[in-house]
Short mmCIF file of C-alpha atoms in Angstrom, two decimals:
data_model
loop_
_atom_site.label_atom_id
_atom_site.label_comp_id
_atom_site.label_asym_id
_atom_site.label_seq_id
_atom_site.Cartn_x
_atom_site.Cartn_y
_atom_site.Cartn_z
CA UNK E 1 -45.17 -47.19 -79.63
CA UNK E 2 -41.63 -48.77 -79.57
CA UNK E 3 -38.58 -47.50 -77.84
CA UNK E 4 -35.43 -49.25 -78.53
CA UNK E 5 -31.67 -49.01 -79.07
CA UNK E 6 -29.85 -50.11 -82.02
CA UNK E 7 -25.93 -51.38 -82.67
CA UNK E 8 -23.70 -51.37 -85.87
CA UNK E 9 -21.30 -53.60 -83.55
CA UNK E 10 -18.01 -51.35 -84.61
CA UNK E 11 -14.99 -51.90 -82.55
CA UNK E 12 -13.62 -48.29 -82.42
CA UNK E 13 -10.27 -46.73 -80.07
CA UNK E 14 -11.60 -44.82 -77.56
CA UNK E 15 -10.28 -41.49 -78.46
CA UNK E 16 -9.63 -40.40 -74.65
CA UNK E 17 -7.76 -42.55 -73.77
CA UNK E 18 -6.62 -45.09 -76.32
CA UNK E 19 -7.89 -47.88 -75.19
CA UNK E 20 -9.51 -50.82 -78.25
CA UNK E 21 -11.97 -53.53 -76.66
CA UNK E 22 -10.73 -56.88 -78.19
CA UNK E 23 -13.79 -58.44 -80.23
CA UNK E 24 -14.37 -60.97 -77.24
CA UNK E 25 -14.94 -57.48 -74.75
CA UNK E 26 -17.35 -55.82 -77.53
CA UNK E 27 -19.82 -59.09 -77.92
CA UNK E 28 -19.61 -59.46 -74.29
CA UNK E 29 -20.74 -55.51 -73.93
CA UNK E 30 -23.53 -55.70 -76.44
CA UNK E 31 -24.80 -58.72 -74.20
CA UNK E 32 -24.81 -56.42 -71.51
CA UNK E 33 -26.36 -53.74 -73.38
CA UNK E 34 -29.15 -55.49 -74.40
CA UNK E 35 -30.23 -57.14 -71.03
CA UNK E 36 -29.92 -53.50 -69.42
CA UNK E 37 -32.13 -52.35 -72.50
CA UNK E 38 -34.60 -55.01 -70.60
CA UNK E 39 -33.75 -53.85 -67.11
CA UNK E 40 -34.72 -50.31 -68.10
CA UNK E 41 -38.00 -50.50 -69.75
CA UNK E 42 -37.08 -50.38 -73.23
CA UNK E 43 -38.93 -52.40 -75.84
CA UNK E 44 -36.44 -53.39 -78.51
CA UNK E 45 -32.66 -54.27 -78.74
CA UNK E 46 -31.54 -54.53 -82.84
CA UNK E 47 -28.02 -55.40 -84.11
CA UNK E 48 -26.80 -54.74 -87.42
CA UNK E 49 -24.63 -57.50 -89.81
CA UNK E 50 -21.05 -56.98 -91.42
CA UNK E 51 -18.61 -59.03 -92.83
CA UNK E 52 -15.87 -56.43 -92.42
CA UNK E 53 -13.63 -55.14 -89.32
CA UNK E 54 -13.94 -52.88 -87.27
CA UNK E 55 -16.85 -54.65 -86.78
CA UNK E 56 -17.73 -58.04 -85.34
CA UNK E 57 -21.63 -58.95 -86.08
CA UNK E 58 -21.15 -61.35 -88.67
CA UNK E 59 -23.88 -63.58 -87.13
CA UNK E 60 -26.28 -61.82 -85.47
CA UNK E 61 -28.85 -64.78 -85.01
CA UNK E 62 -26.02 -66.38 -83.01
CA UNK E 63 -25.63 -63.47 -80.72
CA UNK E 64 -29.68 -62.76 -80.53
CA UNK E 65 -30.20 -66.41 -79.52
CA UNK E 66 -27.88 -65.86 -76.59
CA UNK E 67 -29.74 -62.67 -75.71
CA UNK E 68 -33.30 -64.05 -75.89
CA UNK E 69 -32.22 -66.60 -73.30
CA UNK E 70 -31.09 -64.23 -71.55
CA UNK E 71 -34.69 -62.24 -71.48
CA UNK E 72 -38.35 -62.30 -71.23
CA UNK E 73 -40.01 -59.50 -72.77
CA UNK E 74 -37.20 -57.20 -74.97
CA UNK E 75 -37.96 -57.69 -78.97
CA UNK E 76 -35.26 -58.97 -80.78
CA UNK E 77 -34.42 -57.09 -84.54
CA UNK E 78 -31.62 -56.03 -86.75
CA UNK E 79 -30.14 -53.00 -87.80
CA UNK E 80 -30.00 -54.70 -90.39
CA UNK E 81 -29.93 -57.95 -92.45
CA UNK E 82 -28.43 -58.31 -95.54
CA UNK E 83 -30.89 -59.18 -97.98
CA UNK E 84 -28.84 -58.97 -100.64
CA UNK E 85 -25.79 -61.02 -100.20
CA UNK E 86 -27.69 -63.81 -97.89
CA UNK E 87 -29.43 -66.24 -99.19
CA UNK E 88 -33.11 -66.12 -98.88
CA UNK E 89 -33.45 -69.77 -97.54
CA UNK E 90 -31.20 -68.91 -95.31
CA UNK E 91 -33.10 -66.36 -93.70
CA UNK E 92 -35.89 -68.40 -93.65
CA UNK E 93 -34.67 -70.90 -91.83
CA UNK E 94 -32.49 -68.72 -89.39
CA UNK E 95 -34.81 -66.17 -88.32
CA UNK E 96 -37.57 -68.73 -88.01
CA UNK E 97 -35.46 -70.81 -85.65
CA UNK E 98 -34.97 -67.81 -83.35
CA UNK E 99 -38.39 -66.33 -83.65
CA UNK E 100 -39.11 -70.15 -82.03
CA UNK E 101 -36.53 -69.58 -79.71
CA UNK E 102 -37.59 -66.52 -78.54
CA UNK E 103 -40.99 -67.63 -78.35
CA UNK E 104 -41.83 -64.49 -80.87
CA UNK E 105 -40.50 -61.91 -79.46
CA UNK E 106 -38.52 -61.67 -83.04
CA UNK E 107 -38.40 -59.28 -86.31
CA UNK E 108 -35.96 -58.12 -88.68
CA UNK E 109 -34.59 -54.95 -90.64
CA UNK E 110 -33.98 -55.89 -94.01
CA UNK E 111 -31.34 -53.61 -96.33
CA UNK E 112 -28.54 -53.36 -98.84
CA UNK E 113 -25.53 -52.52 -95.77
CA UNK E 114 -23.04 -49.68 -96.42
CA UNK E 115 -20.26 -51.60 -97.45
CA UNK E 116 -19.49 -52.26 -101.33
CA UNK E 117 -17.23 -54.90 -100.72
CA UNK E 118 -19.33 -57.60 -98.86
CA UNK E 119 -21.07 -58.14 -102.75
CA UNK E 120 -18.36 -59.93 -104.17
CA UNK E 121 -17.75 -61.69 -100.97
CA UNK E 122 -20.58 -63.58 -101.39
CA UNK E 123 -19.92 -63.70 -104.88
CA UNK E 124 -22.25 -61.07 -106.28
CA UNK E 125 -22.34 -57.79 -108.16
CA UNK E 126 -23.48 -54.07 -106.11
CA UNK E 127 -24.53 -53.33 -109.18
CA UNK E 128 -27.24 -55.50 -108.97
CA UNK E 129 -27.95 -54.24 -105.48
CA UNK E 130 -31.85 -52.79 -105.60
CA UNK E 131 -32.13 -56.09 -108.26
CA UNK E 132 -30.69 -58.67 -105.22
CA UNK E 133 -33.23 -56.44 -102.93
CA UNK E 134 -36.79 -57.08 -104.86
CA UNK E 135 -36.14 -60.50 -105.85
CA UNK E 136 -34.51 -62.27 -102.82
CA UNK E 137 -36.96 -60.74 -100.48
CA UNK E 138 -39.96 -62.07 -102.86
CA UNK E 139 -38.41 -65.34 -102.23
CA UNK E 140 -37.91 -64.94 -98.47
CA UNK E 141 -41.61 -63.57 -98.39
CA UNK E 142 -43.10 -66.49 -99.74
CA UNK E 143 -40.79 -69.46 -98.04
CA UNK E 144 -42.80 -68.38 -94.75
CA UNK E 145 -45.90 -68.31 -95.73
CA UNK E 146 -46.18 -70.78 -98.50
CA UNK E 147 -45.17 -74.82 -97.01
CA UNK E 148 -44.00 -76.19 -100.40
CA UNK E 149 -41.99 -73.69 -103.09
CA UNK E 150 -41.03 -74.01 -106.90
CA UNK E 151 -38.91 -70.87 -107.58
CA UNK E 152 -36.87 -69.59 -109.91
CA UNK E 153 -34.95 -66.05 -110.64
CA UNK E 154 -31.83 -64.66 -111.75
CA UNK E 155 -29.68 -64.83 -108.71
CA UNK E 156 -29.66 -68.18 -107.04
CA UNK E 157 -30.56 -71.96 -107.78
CA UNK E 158 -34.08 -72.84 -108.83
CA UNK E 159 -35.67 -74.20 -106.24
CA UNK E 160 -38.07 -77.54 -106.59
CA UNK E 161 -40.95 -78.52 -104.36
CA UNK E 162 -38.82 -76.68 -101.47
CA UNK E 163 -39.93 -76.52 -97.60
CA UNK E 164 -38.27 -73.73 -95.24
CA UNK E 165 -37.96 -75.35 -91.65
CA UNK E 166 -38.82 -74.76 -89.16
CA UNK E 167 -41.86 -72.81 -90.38
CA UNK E 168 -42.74 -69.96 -88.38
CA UNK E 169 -44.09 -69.85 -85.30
CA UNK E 170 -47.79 -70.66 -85.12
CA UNK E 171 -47.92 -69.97 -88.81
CA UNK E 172 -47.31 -66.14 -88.26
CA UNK E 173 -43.88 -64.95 -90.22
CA UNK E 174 -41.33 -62.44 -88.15
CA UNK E 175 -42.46 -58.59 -89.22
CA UNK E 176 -39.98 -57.24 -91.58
CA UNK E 177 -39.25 -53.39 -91.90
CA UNK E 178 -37.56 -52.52 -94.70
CA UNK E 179 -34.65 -50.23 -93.43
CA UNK E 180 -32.90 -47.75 -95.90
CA UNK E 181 -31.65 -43.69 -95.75
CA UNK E 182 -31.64 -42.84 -99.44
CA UNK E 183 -33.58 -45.55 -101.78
CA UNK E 184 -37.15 -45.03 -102.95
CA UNK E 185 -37.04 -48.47 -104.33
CA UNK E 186 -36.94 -49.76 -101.01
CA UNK E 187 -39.96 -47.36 -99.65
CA UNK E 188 -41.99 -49.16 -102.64
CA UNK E 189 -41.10 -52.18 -101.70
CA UNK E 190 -42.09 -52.25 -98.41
CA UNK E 191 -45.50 -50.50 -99.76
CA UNK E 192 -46.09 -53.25 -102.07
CA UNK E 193 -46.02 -55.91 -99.24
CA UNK E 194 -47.41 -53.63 -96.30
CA UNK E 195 -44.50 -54.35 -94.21
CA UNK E 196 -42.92 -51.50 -92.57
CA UNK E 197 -40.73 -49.18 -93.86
CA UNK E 198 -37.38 -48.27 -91.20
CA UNK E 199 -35.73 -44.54 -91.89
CA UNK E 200 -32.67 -44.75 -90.17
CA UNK E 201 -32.49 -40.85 -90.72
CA UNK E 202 -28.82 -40.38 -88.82
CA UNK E 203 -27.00 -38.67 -91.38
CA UNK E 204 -29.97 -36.80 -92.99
CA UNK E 205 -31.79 -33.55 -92.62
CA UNK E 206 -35.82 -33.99 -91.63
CA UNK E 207 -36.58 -33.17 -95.22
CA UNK E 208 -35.04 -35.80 -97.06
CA UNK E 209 -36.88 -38.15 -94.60
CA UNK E 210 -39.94 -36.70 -95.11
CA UNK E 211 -39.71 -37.36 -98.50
CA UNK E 212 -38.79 -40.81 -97.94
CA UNK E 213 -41.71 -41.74 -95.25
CA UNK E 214 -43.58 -39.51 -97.59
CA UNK E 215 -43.54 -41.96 -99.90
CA UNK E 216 -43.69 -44.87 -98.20
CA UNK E 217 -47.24 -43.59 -97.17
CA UNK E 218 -48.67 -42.58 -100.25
CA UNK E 219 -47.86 -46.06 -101.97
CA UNK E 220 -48.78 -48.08 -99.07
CA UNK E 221 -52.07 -46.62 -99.71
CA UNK E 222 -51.91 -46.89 -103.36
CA UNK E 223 -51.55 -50.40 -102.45
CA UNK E 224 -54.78 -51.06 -100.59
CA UNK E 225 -53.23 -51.90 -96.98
CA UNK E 226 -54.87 -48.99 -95.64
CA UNK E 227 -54.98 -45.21 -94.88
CA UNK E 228 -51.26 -43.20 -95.83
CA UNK E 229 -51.43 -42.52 -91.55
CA UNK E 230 -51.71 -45.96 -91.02
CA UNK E 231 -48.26 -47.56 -93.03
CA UNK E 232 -45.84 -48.63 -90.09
CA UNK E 233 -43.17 -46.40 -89.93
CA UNK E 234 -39.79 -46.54 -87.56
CA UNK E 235 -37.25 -43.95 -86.93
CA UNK E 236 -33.40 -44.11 -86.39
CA UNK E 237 -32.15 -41.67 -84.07
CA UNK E 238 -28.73 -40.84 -82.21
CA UNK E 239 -28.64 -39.27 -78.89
CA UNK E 240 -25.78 -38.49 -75.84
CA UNK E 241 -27.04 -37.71 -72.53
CA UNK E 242 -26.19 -35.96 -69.82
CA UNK E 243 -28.15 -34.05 -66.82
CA UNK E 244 -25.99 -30.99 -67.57
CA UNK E 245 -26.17 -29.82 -71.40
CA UNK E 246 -22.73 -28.48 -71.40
CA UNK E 247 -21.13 -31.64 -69.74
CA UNK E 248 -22.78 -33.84 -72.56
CA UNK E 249 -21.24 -31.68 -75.12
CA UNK E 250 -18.10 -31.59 -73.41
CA UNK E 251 -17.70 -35.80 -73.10
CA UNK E 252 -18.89 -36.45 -76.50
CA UNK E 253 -17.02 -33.98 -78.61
CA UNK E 254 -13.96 -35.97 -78.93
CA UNK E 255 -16.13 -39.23 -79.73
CA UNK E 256 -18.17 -37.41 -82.58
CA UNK E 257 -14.51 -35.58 -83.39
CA UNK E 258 -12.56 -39.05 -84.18
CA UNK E 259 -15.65 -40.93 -85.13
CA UNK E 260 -15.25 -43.37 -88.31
CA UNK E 261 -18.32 -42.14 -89.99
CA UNK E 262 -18.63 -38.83 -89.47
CA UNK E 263 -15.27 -37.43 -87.67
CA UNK E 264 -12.76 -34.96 -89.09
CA UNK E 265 -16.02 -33.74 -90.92
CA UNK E 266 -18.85 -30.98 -90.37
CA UNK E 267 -18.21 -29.50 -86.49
CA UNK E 268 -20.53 -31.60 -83.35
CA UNK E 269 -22.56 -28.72 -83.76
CA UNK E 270 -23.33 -28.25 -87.37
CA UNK E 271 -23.63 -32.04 -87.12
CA UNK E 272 -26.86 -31.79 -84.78
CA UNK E 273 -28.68 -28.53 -86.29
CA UNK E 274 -28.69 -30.75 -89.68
CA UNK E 275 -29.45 -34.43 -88.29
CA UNK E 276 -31.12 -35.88 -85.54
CA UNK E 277 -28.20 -36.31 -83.31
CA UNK E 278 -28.89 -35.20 -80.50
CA UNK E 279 -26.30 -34.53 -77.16
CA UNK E 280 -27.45 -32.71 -74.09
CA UNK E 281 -30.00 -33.26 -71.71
CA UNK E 282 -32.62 -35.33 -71.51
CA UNK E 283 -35.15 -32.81 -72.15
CA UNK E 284 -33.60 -31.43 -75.23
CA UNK E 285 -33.80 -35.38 -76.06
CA UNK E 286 -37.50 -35.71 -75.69
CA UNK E 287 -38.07 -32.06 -77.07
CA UNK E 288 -36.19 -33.23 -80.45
CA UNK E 289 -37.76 -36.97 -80.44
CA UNK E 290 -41.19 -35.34 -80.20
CA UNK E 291 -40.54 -33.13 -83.16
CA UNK E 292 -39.75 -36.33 -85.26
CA UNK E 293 -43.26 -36.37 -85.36
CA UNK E 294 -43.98 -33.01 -87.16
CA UNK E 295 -42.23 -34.47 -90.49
CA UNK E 296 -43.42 -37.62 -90.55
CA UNK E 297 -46.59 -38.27 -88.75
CA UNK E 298 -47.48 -40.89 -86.11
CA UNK E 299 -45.06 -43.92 -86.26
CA UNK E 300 -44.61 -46.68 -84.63
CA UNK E 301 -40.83 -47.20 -83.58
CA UNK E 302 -38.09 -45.16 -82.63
CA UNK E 303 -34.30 -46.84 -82.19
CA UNK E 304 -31.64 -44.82 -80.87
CA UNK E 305 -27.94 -45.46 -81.44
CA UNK E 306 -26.15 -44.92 -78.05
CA UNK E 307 -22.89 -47.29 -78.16
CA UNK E 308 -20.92 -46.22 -81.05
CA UNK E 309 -17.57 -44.17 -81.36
CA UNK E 310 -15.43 -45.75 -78.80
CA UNK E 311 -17.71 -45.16 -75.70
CA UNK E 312 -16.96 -46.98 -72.99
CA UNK E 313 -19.54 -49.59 -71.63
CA UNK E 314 -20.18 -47.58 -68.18
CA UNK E 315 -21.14 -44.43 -70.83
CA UNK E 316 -23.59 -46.40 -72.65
CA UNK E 317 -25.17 -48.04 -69.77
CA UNK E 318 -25.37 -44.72 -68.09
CA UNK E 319 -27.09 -43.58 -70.98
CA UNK E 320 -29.55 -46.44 -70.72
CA UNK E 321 -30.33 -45.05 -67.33
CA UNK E 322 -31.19 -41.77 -68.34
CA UNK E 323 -33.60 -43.67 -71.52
CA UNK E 324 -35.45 -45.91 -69.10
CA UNK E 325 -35.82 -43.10 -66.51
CA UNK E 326 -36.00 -39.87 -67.77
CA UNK E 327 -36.80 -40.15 -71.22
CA UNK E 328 -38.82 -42.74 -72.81
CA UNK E 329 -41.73 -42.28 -70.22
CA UNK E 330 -42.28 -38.97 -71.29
CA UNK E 331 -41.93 -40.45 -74.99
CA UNK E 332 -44.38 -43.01 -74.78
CA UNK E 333 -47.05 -40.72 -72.83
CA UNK E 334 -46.99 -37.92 -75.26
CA UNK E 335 -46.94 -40.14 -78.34
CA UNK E 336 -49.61 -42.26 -77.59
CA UNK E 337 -52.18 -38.78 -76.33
CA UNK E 338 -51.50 -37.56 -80.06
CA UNK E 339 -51.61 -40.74 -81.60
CA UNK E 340 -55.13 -40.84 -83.86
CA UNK E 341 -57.40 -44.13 -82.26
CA UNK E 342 -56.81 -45.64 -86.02
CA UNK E 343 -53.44 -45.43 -86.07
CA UNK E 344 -52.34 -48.86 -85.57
CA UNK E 345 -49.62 -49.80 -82.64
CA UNK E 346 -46.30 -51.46 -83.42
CA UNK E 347 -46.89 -54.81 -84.73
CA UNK E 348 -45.95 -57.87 -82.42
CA UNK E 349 -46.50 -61.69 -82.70
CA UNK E 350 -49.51 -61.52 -80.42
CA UNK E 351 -51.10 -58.78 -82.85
CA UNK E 352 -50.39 -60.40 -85.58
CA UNK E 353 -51.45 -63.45 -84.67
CA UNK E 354 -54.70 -61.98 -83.39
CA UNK E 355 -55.53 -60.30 -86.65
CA UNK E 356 -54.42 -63.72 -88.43
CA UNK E 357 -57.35 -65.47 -86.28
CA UNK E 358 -59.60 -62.78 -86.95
CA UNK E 359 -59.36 -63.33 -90.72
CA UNK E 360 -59.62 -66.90 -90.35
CA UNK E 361 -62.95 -66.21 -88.66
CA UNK E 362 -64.26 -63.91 -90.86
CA UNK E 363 -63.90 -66.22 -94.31
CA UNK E 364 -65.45 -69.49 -92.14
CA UNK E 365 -68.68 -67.08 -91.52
CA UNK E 366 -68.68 -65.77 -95.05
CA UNK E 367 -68.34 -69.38 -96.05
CA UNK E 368 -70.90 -70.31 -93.94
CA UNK E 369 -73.58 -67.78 -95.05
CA UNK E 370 -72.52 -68.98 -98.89
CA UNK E 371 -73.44 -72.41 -98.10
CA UNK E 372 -76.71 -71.34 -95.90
CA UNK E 373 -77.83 -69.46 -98.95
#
């Protein structure tokens, strides 16, 4: 199993004392961030994409470049990519470039974004946002894995005898998870391919993600890619951490209390009996990861959101500490002793790769007993 940390990239006051990063001091952090996700232990470092203040991660190939030189084993991904409002050659090409860069250690979230506006930005409609979804992602799903491409839809130029480059690294494309909270179009979608399927459940009670992974399940089934227990499921989670219960409460109340997404709302603790956020100690952290499992099975990645809200960069890597030391060992041990021996492992290049060989082999021996016969 994956452990990993996640950023939306927001640029928020810190509500304690006042204090704003400038966008030069917030890239610089995430940098920092990441590479301690590294130092820790931790598996994956994902960054989301907006085209809107208060954030800043308007390119995040740019800044995951700089991190994977930076590195040597932590997975790149994104929380998420815009699959809508990009263009689908454009993803090709990027993504493929870093997965080279990064000598594979590469895949991406795909989703819709929370923000309305970015549509007619890039000079489309929301309304045609689950529309923009299906079809640019059929395109991007074939540009890797097919060397020459005629294409044509509703929302972009027909393309003619098209090749992506660079094509993806030893011929395996970057795993995509589809990410989404509240779309069962999206759950299908990722079914349909047998890519994974990304709840980033951190606004939702357990039950509306179990319906959600629910389905994902079933239809990945449906669709022949294997046993519901076996689709490839990750988890969003948010967590603050201290040793002391009552001193995490204490630090992060004003954080979750001026919050752009959720402050001046439900109370910090209504918040946390009704979502997965989680702030105390690190054992109430593993106790409440652990129960992820309960309503919705084995899975294969969990990302937790940790530098949101303001926090100062000391907080965060403090809570990276705490992750890599406390936490995540326990994690990994006790998910992988319940995990079922058929239940498959995150995917990576290597695997990937390995299972792409293994095919390969398989049809040259059919082939071969064809021809003997």
């Amino acid at each position: 199993m994956q452990f990993g940390i996640f950023t939306v990239s927001d640029i928020t006051t810190d509500p304690t004392n006042g204090s704003t990063p400038t966008e030069g001091e917030r890239i610089k952090a995430v940098v920092t961030i990441a590479k301690k996700a590294e130092e820790v232990g931790l598996d994956v470092f994902a960054l989301g994409e907006h085209h809107n203040p208060p954030f800043f991660s308007s390119s995040p190939t740019t800044t995951l470049a700089y991190i994977a030189a930076q590195t040597t084993t932590l997975r790149l991904s994104t929380a998420t990519t815009l699959i809508t409002t990009n263009d689908p050659v454009k993803i090709a090409e990027d993504y493929a470039m870093l997965q080279h860069l990064a000598d594979g250690r590469v895949d991406l979230m795909l989703g819709r974004g929370n923000t309305g506006p970015v549509y007619p930005w890039f000079g489309q409609d929301i309304r045609n946002g689950i529309a923009l979804a299906i079809e640019n992602y059929a395109l991007l799903h074939r540009l890797w894995r097919e060397d020459v491409v005629d294409w044509q839809g509703r929302f972009r130029t027909p393309l003619q005898g098209f090749t992506s480059t660079p094509r993806p690294l030893d011929g395996i494309p970057p795993f995509v998870w589809h990410g989404s909270i509240r779309s069962p179009e999206i759950a299908e979608q990722a079914a349909y391919y047998g890519d994974g399927f990304f709840a980033n459940h951190i606004f939702w009670p357990a039950e509306h993600t179990r319906r959600m992974v629910g389905l994902y399940r079933q239809r990945f089934e449906h669709y022949g890619h294997g046993s519901a227990d076996q689709a490839i499921v990750g988890l969003g989670g948010q967590v603050f951490m201290r040793r002391n219960s009552q001193d995490a409460v204490r630090e992060f109340r004003p954080y979750f209390d001026n919050a752009p997404v959720y402050g001046h709302g439900p109370s910090l603790e209504e918040f946390t009996s009704q979502t997965p956020l989680t702030v105390g100690s690190p054992q109430q952290v593993i106790d409440r990861t652990l129960g992820f499992r309960e309503y919705v099975g084995d899975y294969q990645r969990q990302l937790f959101l940790i530098d949101h809200a303001g926090l100062p960069l000391k907080a965060v890597l403090e809570q990276l500490d705490l992750l890599g030391e406390e936490v995540v060992p326990v994690l990994r041990k006790e998910f992988d002793a319940l995990r079922p021996a058929h239940v498959p492992e995150a995917p990576t290049h290597a695997s990937l790769k390995a299972a792409a060989e293994k095919k390969v082999a398989a049809e040259k021996k059919a082939a071969a007993g064809e021809d003997a016969r």
